[in-house]
Amino acid sequence: MNIWIVGASSGIGLAVAQRYAEQGHNVWISARNEKALADISSDNVNLLPLAIDVTDDTSLQVAVARIKRVSGNLDKVIINAGTCEYIDSYEIEREKIRRVFETNFFGALNMVNACLPLLRQSVQTNKVKHPQLVFVSSSVTYQALPRAGAYGASKAALRYFAETLRADLVHEGIDIRIVSPGFVKTPLTDKNDFPMPFLLSVDNAANRIVKGLASNVF
């Protein structure tokens, strides 16, 4: 398979990319940090570095052109790019919320526009019966948490959008999935200053995600 994972320079995205690469798949790994991607890919020929900024359409167009030139199509896309900023004021910190939404929600929408043509091409050429488009949301969407208004709202919006897109694309044969991690030990959660119940190792989380995406569970 040809797989594209965005937000793959560390944490969950990197661990999932490594699992698929170990299985022999071609995995494009994307993030903003070009050097980190190059260092990661030097350990496995199946990991293909592709630096992007999900908030920049030109960056995504260049990336898609390269994938199309090298791989021809995509069989699975995992949109994992995300950021978190906590609300530490009694005021509504609108600029902080906008920044989080720009990456977590609008960045994901930019990715959908960029990758859908290559997923559709997989269907049209019969290379993969049901190519997957995967959104990494969060279990915070099930229960509001203090200070998490920006992050939680962006992930809730992403969940609703993914559910709607599933209904819109079901007739095309594209398999939409949502992943909703709880607390996973990553560089992002290492910044948290509060207890994190049921904290999973990143390897445990990656194994669960890969197994879940191979099932029939939405």
PDB file of C-alpha atoms in Angstrom:
ATOM      1  CA  MET A   1       0.000   0.000   0.000  1.00  0.00           C
ATOM      2  CA  ASN A   2       0.908   3.632  -0.443  1.00  0.00           C
ATOM      3  CA  ILE A   3       0.222   5.441   2.836  1.00  0.00           C
ATOM      4  CA  TRP A   4       0.501   9.127   3.777  1.00  0.00           C
ATOM      5  CA  ILE A   5       0.669  10.042   7.455  1.00  0.00           C
ATOM      6  CA  VAL A   6       0.632  13.702   8.421  1.00  0.00           C
ATOM      7  CA  GLY A   7       1.956  14.667  11.841  1.00  0.00           C
ATOM      8  CA  ALA A   8       4.512  11.864  11.729  1.00  0.00           C
ATOM      9  CA  SER A   9       7.709  13.405  13.072  1.00  0.00           C
ATOM     10  CA  SER A  10       6.996  12.226  16.629  1.00  0.00           C
ATOM     11  CA  GLY A  11       4.398  10.655  18.888  1.00  0.00           C
ATOM     12  CA  ILE A  12       1.450   8.664  17.594  1.00  0.00           C
ATOM     13  CA  GLY A  13       1.973   9.538  13.937  1.00  0.00           C
ATOM     14  CA  LEU A  14       5.587   8.382  13.952  1.00  0.00           C
ATOM     15  CA  ALA A  15       4.826   5.140  15.808  1.00  0.00           C
ATOM     16  CA  VAL A  16       1.977   4.267  13.430  1.00  0.00           C
ATOM     17  CA  ALA A  17       4.164   5.064  10.415  1.00  0.00           C
ATOM     18  CA  GLN A  18       6.866   2.750  11.725  1.00  0.00           C
ATOM     19  CA  ARG A  19       4.353  -0.083  12.180  1.00  0.00           C
ATOM     20  CA  TYR A  20       3.169   0.179   8.587  1.00  0.00           C
ATOM     21  CA  ALA A  21       6.737   0.498   7.280  1.00  0.00           C
ATOM     22  CA  GLU A  22       7.696  -2.645   9.186  1.00  0.00           C
ATOM     23  CA  GLN A  23       4.861  -4.419   7.353  1.00  0.00           C
ATOM     24  CA  GLY A  24       6.490  -3.455   4.037  1.00  0.00           C
ATOM     25  CA  HIS A  25       4.205  -0.606   2.999  1.00  0.00           C
ATOM     26  CA  ASN A  26       5.456   2.610   1.409  1.00  0.00           C
ATOM     27  CA  VAL A  27       4.775   5.309   3.988  1.00  0.00           C
ATOM     28  CA  TRP A  28       5.055   9.016   3.240  1.00  0.00           C
ATOM     29  CA  ILE A  29       5.723  10.804   6.538  1.00  0.00           C
ATOM     30  CA  SER A  30       4.923  14.484   6.818  1.00  0.00           C
ATOM     31  CA  ALA A  31       5.381  17.294   9.308  1.00  0.00           C
ATOM     32  CA  ARG A  32       6.939  20.748   9.312  1.00  0.00           C
ATOM     33  CA  ASN A  33      10.325  19.598  10.653  1.00  0.00           C
ATOM     34  CA  GLU A  34      12.233  18.559   7.527  1.00  0.00           C
ATOM     35  CA  LYS A  35      15.390  17.521   9.395  1.00  0.00           C
ATOM     36  CA  ALA A  36      13.482  15.299  11.819  1.00  0.00           C
ATOM     37  CA  LEU A  37      11.750  13.563   8.912  1.00  0.00           C
ATOM     38  CA  ALA A  38      15.071  13.007   7.132  1.00  0.00           C
ATOM     39  CA  ASP A  39      16.621  11.507  10.267  1.00  0.00           C
ATOM     40  CA  ILE A  40      13.655   9.198  10.797  1.00  0.00           C
ATOM     41  CA  SER A  41      13.555   7.982   7.192  1.00  0.00           C
ATOM     42  CA  SER A  42      17.271   7.151   7.217  1.00  0.00           C
ATOM     43  CA  ASP A  43      16.479   4.111   9.399  1.00  0.00           C
ATOM     44  CA  ASN A  44      13.903   2.537   7.057  1.00  0.00           C
ATOM     45  CA  VAL A  45      13.731   2.694   3.250  1.00  0.00           C
ATOM     46  CA  ASN A  46       9.931   2.351   3.410  1.00  0.00           C
ATOM     47  CA  LEU A  47       9.627   5.713   5.203  1.00  0.00           C
ATOM     48  CA  LEU A  48       9.572   8.569   2.677  1.00  0.00           C
ATOM     49  CA  PRO A  49      10.079  12.085   4.109  1.00  0.00           C
ATOM     50  CA  LEU A  50       7.811  14.842   2.834  1.00  0.00           C
ATOM     51  CA  ALA A  51       7.897  18.131   4.744  1.00  0.00           C
ATOM     52  CA  ILE A  52       4.631  20.103   4.612  1.00  0.00           C
ATOM     53  CA  ASP A  53       2.621  22.756   6.406  1.00  0.00           C
ATOM     54  CA  VAL A  54      -1.062  21.762   6.547  1.00  0.00           C
ATOM     55  CA  THR A  55      -2.060  25.420   6.799  1.00  0.00           C
ATOM     56  CA  ASP A  56      -0.361  26.234   3.456  1.00  0.00           C
ATOM     57  CA  ASP A  57      -2.162  25.131   0.286  1.00  0.00           C
ATOM     58  CA  THR A  58       0.933  25.618  -1.873  1.00  0.00           C
ATOM     59  CA  SER A  59       2.918  23.320   0.395  1.00  0.00           C
ATOM     60  CA  LEU A  60       0.250  20.643   0.037  1.00  0.00           C
ATOM     61  CA  GLN A  61       0.044  21.006  -3.752  1.00  0.00           C
ATOM     62  CA  VAL A  62       3.799  20.462  -4.043  1.00  0.00           C
ATOM     63  CA  ALA A  63       3.572  17.417  -1.772  1.00  0.00           C
ATOM     64  CA  VAL A  64       0.701  15.865  -3.723  1.00  0.00           C
ATOM     65  CA  ALA A  65       2.558  16.385  -7.004  1.00  0.00           C
ATOM     66  CA  ARG A  66       5.544  14.500  -5.611  1.00  0.00           C
ATOM     67  CA  ILE A  67       3.432  11.629  -4.281  1.00  0.00           C
ATOM     68  CA  LYS A  68       1.638  11.365  -7.618  1.00  0.00           C
ATOM     69  CA  ARG A  69       4.959  11.340  -9.490  1.00  0.00           C
ATOM     70  CA  VAL A  70       6.557   8.687  -7.272  1.00  0.00           C
ATOM     71  CA  SER A  71       3.655   6.528  -6.043  1.00  0.00           C
ATOM     72  CA  GLY A  72       0.859   7.315  -8.483  1.00  0.00           C
ATOM     73  CA  ASN A  73      -1.938   7.003  -5.954  1.00  0.00           C
ATOM     74  CA  LEU A  74      -2.724   6.696  -2.249  1.00  0.00           C
ATOM     75  CA  ASP A  75      -4.400   3.806  -0.451  1.00  0.00           C
ATOM     76  CA  LYS A  76      -4.516   5.242   3.065  1.00  0.00           C
ATOM     77  CA  VAL A  77      -4.198   8.763   4.473  1.00  0.00           C
ATOM     78  CA  ILE A  78      -3.961   9.432   8.212  1.00  0.00           C
ATOM     79  CA  ILE A  79      -4.494  13.062   9.219  1.00  0.00           C
ATOM     80  CA  ASN A  80      -2.767  13.277  12.574  1.00  0.00           C
ATOM     81  CA  ALA A  81      -1.313  16.803  12.548  1.00  0.00           C
ATOM     82  CA  GLY A  82      -2.422  18.635  15.650  1.00  0.00           C
ATOM     83  CA  THR A  83      -1.559  21.132  18.346  1.00  0.00           C
ATOM     84  CA  CYS A  84      -2.876  22.029  21.779  1.00  0.00           C
ATOM     85  CA  GLU A  85      -3.075  25.293  23.672  1.00  0.00           C
ATOM     86  CA  TYR A  86      -4.864  25.478  27.000  1.00  0.00           C
ATOM     87  CA  ILE A  87      -7.173  28.314  28.036  1.00  0.00           C
ATOM     88  CA  ASP A  88      -5.639  29.784  31.190  1.00  0.00           C
ATOM     89  CA  SER A  89      -7.682  32.965  31.383  1.00  0.00           C
ATOM     90  CA  TYR A  90     -11.194  33.837  32.472  1.00  0.00           C
ATOM     91  CA  GLU A  91     -11.514  35.627  29.153  1.00  0.00           C
ATOM     92  CA  ILE A  92     -12.271  33.897  25.856  1.00  0.00           C
ATOM     93  CA  GLU A  93      -8.828  33.785  24.250  1.00  0.00           C
ATOM     94  CA  ARG A  94     -10.001  34.009  20.672  1.00  0.00           C
ATOM     95  CA  GLU A  95      -6.574  34.230  19.047  1.00  0.00           C
ATOM     96  CA  LYS A  96      -5.424  31.097  20.847  1.00  0.00           C
ATOM     97  CA  ILE A  97      -8.566  29.259  19.758  1.00  0.00           C
ATOM     98  CA  ARG A  98      -8.075  30.409  16.151  1.00  0.00           C
ATOM     99  CA  ARG A  99      -4.497  29.100  16.145  1.00  0.00           C
ATOM    100  CA  VAL A 100      -5.589  25.676  17.363  1.00  0.00           C
ATOM    101  CA  PHE A 101      -8.450  25.494  14.869  1.00  0.00           C
ATOM    102  CA  GLU A 102      -6.159  26.575  12.026  1.00  0.00           C
ATOM    103  CA  THR A 103      -4.081  23.410  12.439  1.00  0.00           C
ATOM    104  CA  ASN A 104      -6.470  20.879  13.972  1.00  0.00           C
ATOM    105  CA  PHE A 105      -9.568  21.644  11.904  1.00  0.00           C
ATOM    106  CA  PHE A 106      -8.820  23.810   8.883  1.00  0.00           C
ATOM    107  CA  GLY A 107      -5.481  22.064   8.362  1.00  0.00           C
ATOM    108  CA  ALA A 108      -7.339  18.760   8.232  1.00  0.00           C
ATOM    109  CA  LEU A 109      -9.775  20.200   5.673  1.00  0.00           C
ATOM    110  CA  ASN A 110      -6.829  21.343   3.572  1.00  0.00           C
ATOM    111  CA  MET A 111      -5.470  17.809   3.700  1.00  0.00           C
ATOM    112  CA  VAL A 112      -8.799  16.336   2.580  1.00  0.00           C
ATOM    113  CA  ASN A 113      -8.849  18.595  -0.480  1.00  0.00           C
ATOM    114  CA  ALA A 114      -5.262  17.648  -1.270  1.00  0.00           C
ATOM    115  CA  CYS A 115      -5.491  13.877  -0.890  1.00  0.00           C
ATOM    116  CA  LEU A 116      -9.006  12.982  -2.091  1.00  0.00           C
ATOM    117  CA  PRO A 117      -8.051  12.912  -5.797  1.00  0.00           C
ATOM    118  CA  LEU A 118      -5.320  10.337  -5.118  1.00  0.00           C
ATOM    119  CA  LEU A 119      -7.655   8.208  -2.984  1.00  0.00           C
ATOM    120  CA  ARG A 120     -10.283   8.345  -5.729  1.00  0.00           C
ATOM    121  CA  GLN A 121      -7.648   7.252  -8.205  1.00  0.00           C
ATOM    122  CA  SER A 122      -7.089   4.100  -6.136  1.00  0.00           C
ATOM    123  CA  VAL A 123     -10.784   3.275  -6.494  1.00  0.00           C
ATOM    124  CA  GLN A 124     -10.865   4.026 -10.218  1.00  0.00           C
ATOM    125  CA  THR A 125      -7.822   1.886 -10.995  1.00  0.00           C
ATOM    126  CA  ASN A 126      -9.094  -0.929  -8.750  1.00  0.00           C
ATOM    127  CA  LYS A 127      -5.793  -1.007  -6.898  1.00  0.00           C
ATOM    128  CA  VAL A 128      -7.561  -0.897  -3.521  1.00  0.00           C
ATOM    129  CA  LYS A 129     -11.253  -1.672  -3.063  1.00  0.00           C
ATOM    130  CA  HIS A 130     -11.783   0.751  -0.175  1.00  0.00           C
ATOM    131  CA  PRO A 131      -8.971   3.264   0.353  1.00  0.00           C
ATOM    132  CA  GLN A 132      -9.003   4.784   3.833  1.00  0.00           C
ATOM    133  CA  LEU A 133      -9.144   8.384   4.971  1.00  0.00           C
ATOM    134  CA  VAL A 134      -8.430   8.533   8.699  1.00  0.00           C
ATOM    135  CA  PHE A 135      -9.011  11.485  11.033  1.00  0.00           C
ATOM    136  CA  VAL A 136      -7.277  11.516  14.415  1.00  0.00           C
ATOM    137  CA  SER A 137      -9.724  13.195  16.787  1.00  0.00           C
ATOM    138  CA  SER A 138      -9.626  12.750  20.577  1.00  0.00           C
ATOM    139  CA  SER A 139     -11.570  11.136  23.398  1.00  0.00           C
ATOM    140  CA  VAL A 140     -11.862  14.650  24.882  1.00  0.00           C
ATOM    141  CA  THR A 141     -14.808  15.073  22.494  1.00  0.00           C
ATOM    142  CA  TYR A 142     -16.804  12.669  24.702  1.00  0.00           C
ATOM    143  CA  GLN A 143     -16.357  14.691  27.891  1.00  0.00           C
ATOM    144  CA  ALA A 144     -15.454  18.362  28.265  1.00  0.00           C
ATOM    145  CA  LEU A 145     -12.344  18.985  30.369  1.00  0.00           C
ATOM    146  CA  PRO A 146     -11.188  22.174  32.129  1.00  0.00           C
ATOM    147  CA  ARG A 147      -8.932  24.493  30.081  1.00  0.00           C
ATOM    148  CA  ALA A 148      -9.397  22.318  26.965  1.00  0.00           C
ATOM    149  CA  GLY A 149     -11.927  24.511  25.175  1.00  0.00           C
ATOM    150  CA  ALA A 150      -9.713  25.273  22.173  1.00  0.00           C
ATOM    151  CA  TYR A 151      -8.343  21.762  21.693  1.00  0.00           C
ATOM    152  CA  GLY A 152     -11.586  19.939  22.498  1.00  0.00           C
ATOM    153  CA  ALA A 153     -13.737  22.164  20.303  1.00  0.00           C
ATOM    154  CA  SER A 154     -11.372  21.741  17.349  1.00  0.00           C
ATOM    155  CA  LYS A 155     -11.419  17.957  17.721  1.00  0.00           C
ATOM    156  CA  ALA A 156     -15.199  17.899  18.144  1.00  0.00           C
ATOM    157  CA  ALA A 157     -15.558  19.907  14.936  1.00  0.00           C
ATOM    158  CA  LEU A 158     -13.208  17.459  13.217  1.00  0.00           C
ATOM    159  CA  ARG A 159     -15.271  14.494  14.427  1.00  0.00           C
ATOM    160  CA  TYR A 160     -18.523  15.973  13.117  1.00  0.00           C
ATOM    161  CA  PHE A 161     -16.919  16.831   9.787  1.00  0.00           C
ATOM    162  CA  ALA A 162     -15.546  13.291   9.437  1.00  0.00           C
ATOM    163  CA  GLU A 163     -18.954  11.773  10.202  1.00  0.00           C
ATOM    164  CA  THR A 164     -20.556  14.012   7.575  1.00  0.00           C
ATOM    165  CA  LEU A 165     -17.859  13.213   5.019  1.00  0.00           C
ATOM    166  CA  ARG A 166     -18.449   9.510   5.607  1.00  0.00           C
ATOM    167  CA  ALA A 167     -22.091   9.956   4.620  1.00  0.00           C
ATOM    168  CA  ASP A 168     -21.118  12.049   1.586  1.00  0.00           C
ATOM    169  CA  LEU A 169     -18.452   9.659   0.251  1.00  0.00           C
ATOM    170  CA  VAL A 170     -19.900   6.242   1.073  1.00  0.00           C
ATOM    171  CA  HIS A 171     -21.115   5.805  -2.518  1.00  0.00           C
ATOM    172  CA  GLU A 172     -17.552   6.345  -3.788  1.00  0.00           C
ATOM    173  CA  GLY A 173     -16.131   3.437  -1.831  1.00  0.00           C
ATOM    174  CA  ILE A 174     -13.804   5.548   0.325  1.00  0.00           C
ATOM    175  CA  ASP A 175     -13.561   4.214   3.880  1.00  0.00           C
ATOM    176  CA  ILE A 176     -13.669   7.077   6.405  1.00  0.00           C
ATOM    177  CA  ARG A 177     -12.387   6.342   9.917  1.00  0.00           C
ATOM    178  CA  ILE A 178     -12.069   8.270  13.175  1.00  0.00           C
ATOM    179  CA  VAL A 179      -9.388   7.532  15.787  1.00  0.00           C
ATOM    180  CA  SER A 180     -10.036   8.950  19.260  1.00  0.00           C
ATOM    181  CA  PRO A 181      -7.007   8.490  21.521  1.00  0.00           C
ATOM    182  CA  GLY A 182      -7.078   9.187  25.221  1.00  0.00           C
ATOM    183  CA  PHE A 183      -3.885  10.219  26.977  1.00  0.00           C
ATOM    184  CA  VAL A 184      -0.811   8.879  25.180  1.00  0.00           C
ATOM    185  CA  LYS A 185       2.744   9.616  26.272  1.00  0.00           C
ATOM    186  CA  THR A 186       4.088  11.871  23.500  1.00  0.00           C
ATOM    187  CA  PRO A 187       6.071  15.126  23.325  1.00  0.00           C
ATOM    188  CA  LEU A 188       2.727  16.961  23.256  1.00  0.00           C
ATOM    189  CA  THR A 189       1.345  15.374  26.440  1.00  0.00           C
ATOM    190  CA  ASP A 190       4.738  15.661  28.148  1.00  0.00           C
ATOM    191  CA  LYS A 191       3.902  19.377  28.439  1.00  0.00           C
ATOM    192  CA  ASN A 192       0.753  18.697  30.462  1.00  0.00           C
ATOM    193  CA  ASP A 193       0.831  19.871  34.073  1.00  0.00           C
ATOM    194  CA  PHE A 194      -1.990  17.668  35.394  1.00  0.00           C
ATOM    195  CA  PRO A 195      -2.591  13.948  36.089  1.00  0.00           C
ATOM    196  CA  MET A 196      -3.366  11.887  32.973  1.00  0.00           C
ATOM    197  CA  PRO A 197      -5.405   8.774  33.855  1.00  0.00           C
ATOM    198  CA  PHE A 198      -4.991   5.595  31.785  1.00  0.00           C
ATOM    199  CA  LEU A 199      -1.879   7.009  30.102  1.00  0.00           C
ATOM    200  CA  LEU A 200      -0.768   4.680  27.289  1.00  0.00           C
ATOM    201  CA  SER A 201       2.706   4.269  25.862  1.00  0.00           C
ATOM    202  CA  VAL A 202       2.971   5.436  22.277  1.00  0.00           C
ATOM    203  CA  ASP A 203       3.796   1.883  21.111  1.00  0.00           C
ATOM    204  CA  ASN A 204       0.678   0.498  22.792  1.00  0.00           C
ATOM    205  CA  ALA A 205      -1.445   3.221  21.197  1.00  0.00           C
ATOM    206  CA  ALA A 206       0.067   2.638  17.743  1.00  0.00           C
ATOM    207  CA  ASN A 207      -0.588  -1.106  17.925  1.00  0.00           C
ATOM    208  CA  ARG A 208      -4.216  -0.467  18.878  1.00  0.00           C
ATOM    209  CA  ILE A 209      -4.667   2.026  16.047  1.00  0.00           C
ATOM    210  CA  VAL A 210      -3.175  -0.214  13.358  1.00  0.00           C
ATOM    211  CA  LYS A 211      -5.316  -3.116  14.577  1.00  0.00           C
ATOM    212  CA  GLY A 212      -8.433  -0.933  14.670  1.00  0.00           C
ATOM    213  CA  LEU A 213      -7.915   0.397  11.158  1.00  0.00           C
ATOM    214  CA  ALA A 214      -7.685  -3.184   9.880  1.00  0.00           C
ATOM    215  CA  SER A 215     -11.128  -3.941  11.354  1.00  0.00           C
ATOM    216  CA  ASN A 216     -14.581  -2.929  10.184  1.00  0.00           C
ATOM    217  CA  VAL A 217     -15.172  -0.459  13.025  1.00  0.00           C
ATOM    218  CA  PHE A 218     -15.816   3.146  11.975  1.00  0.00           C
TER     219      PHE A 218
END
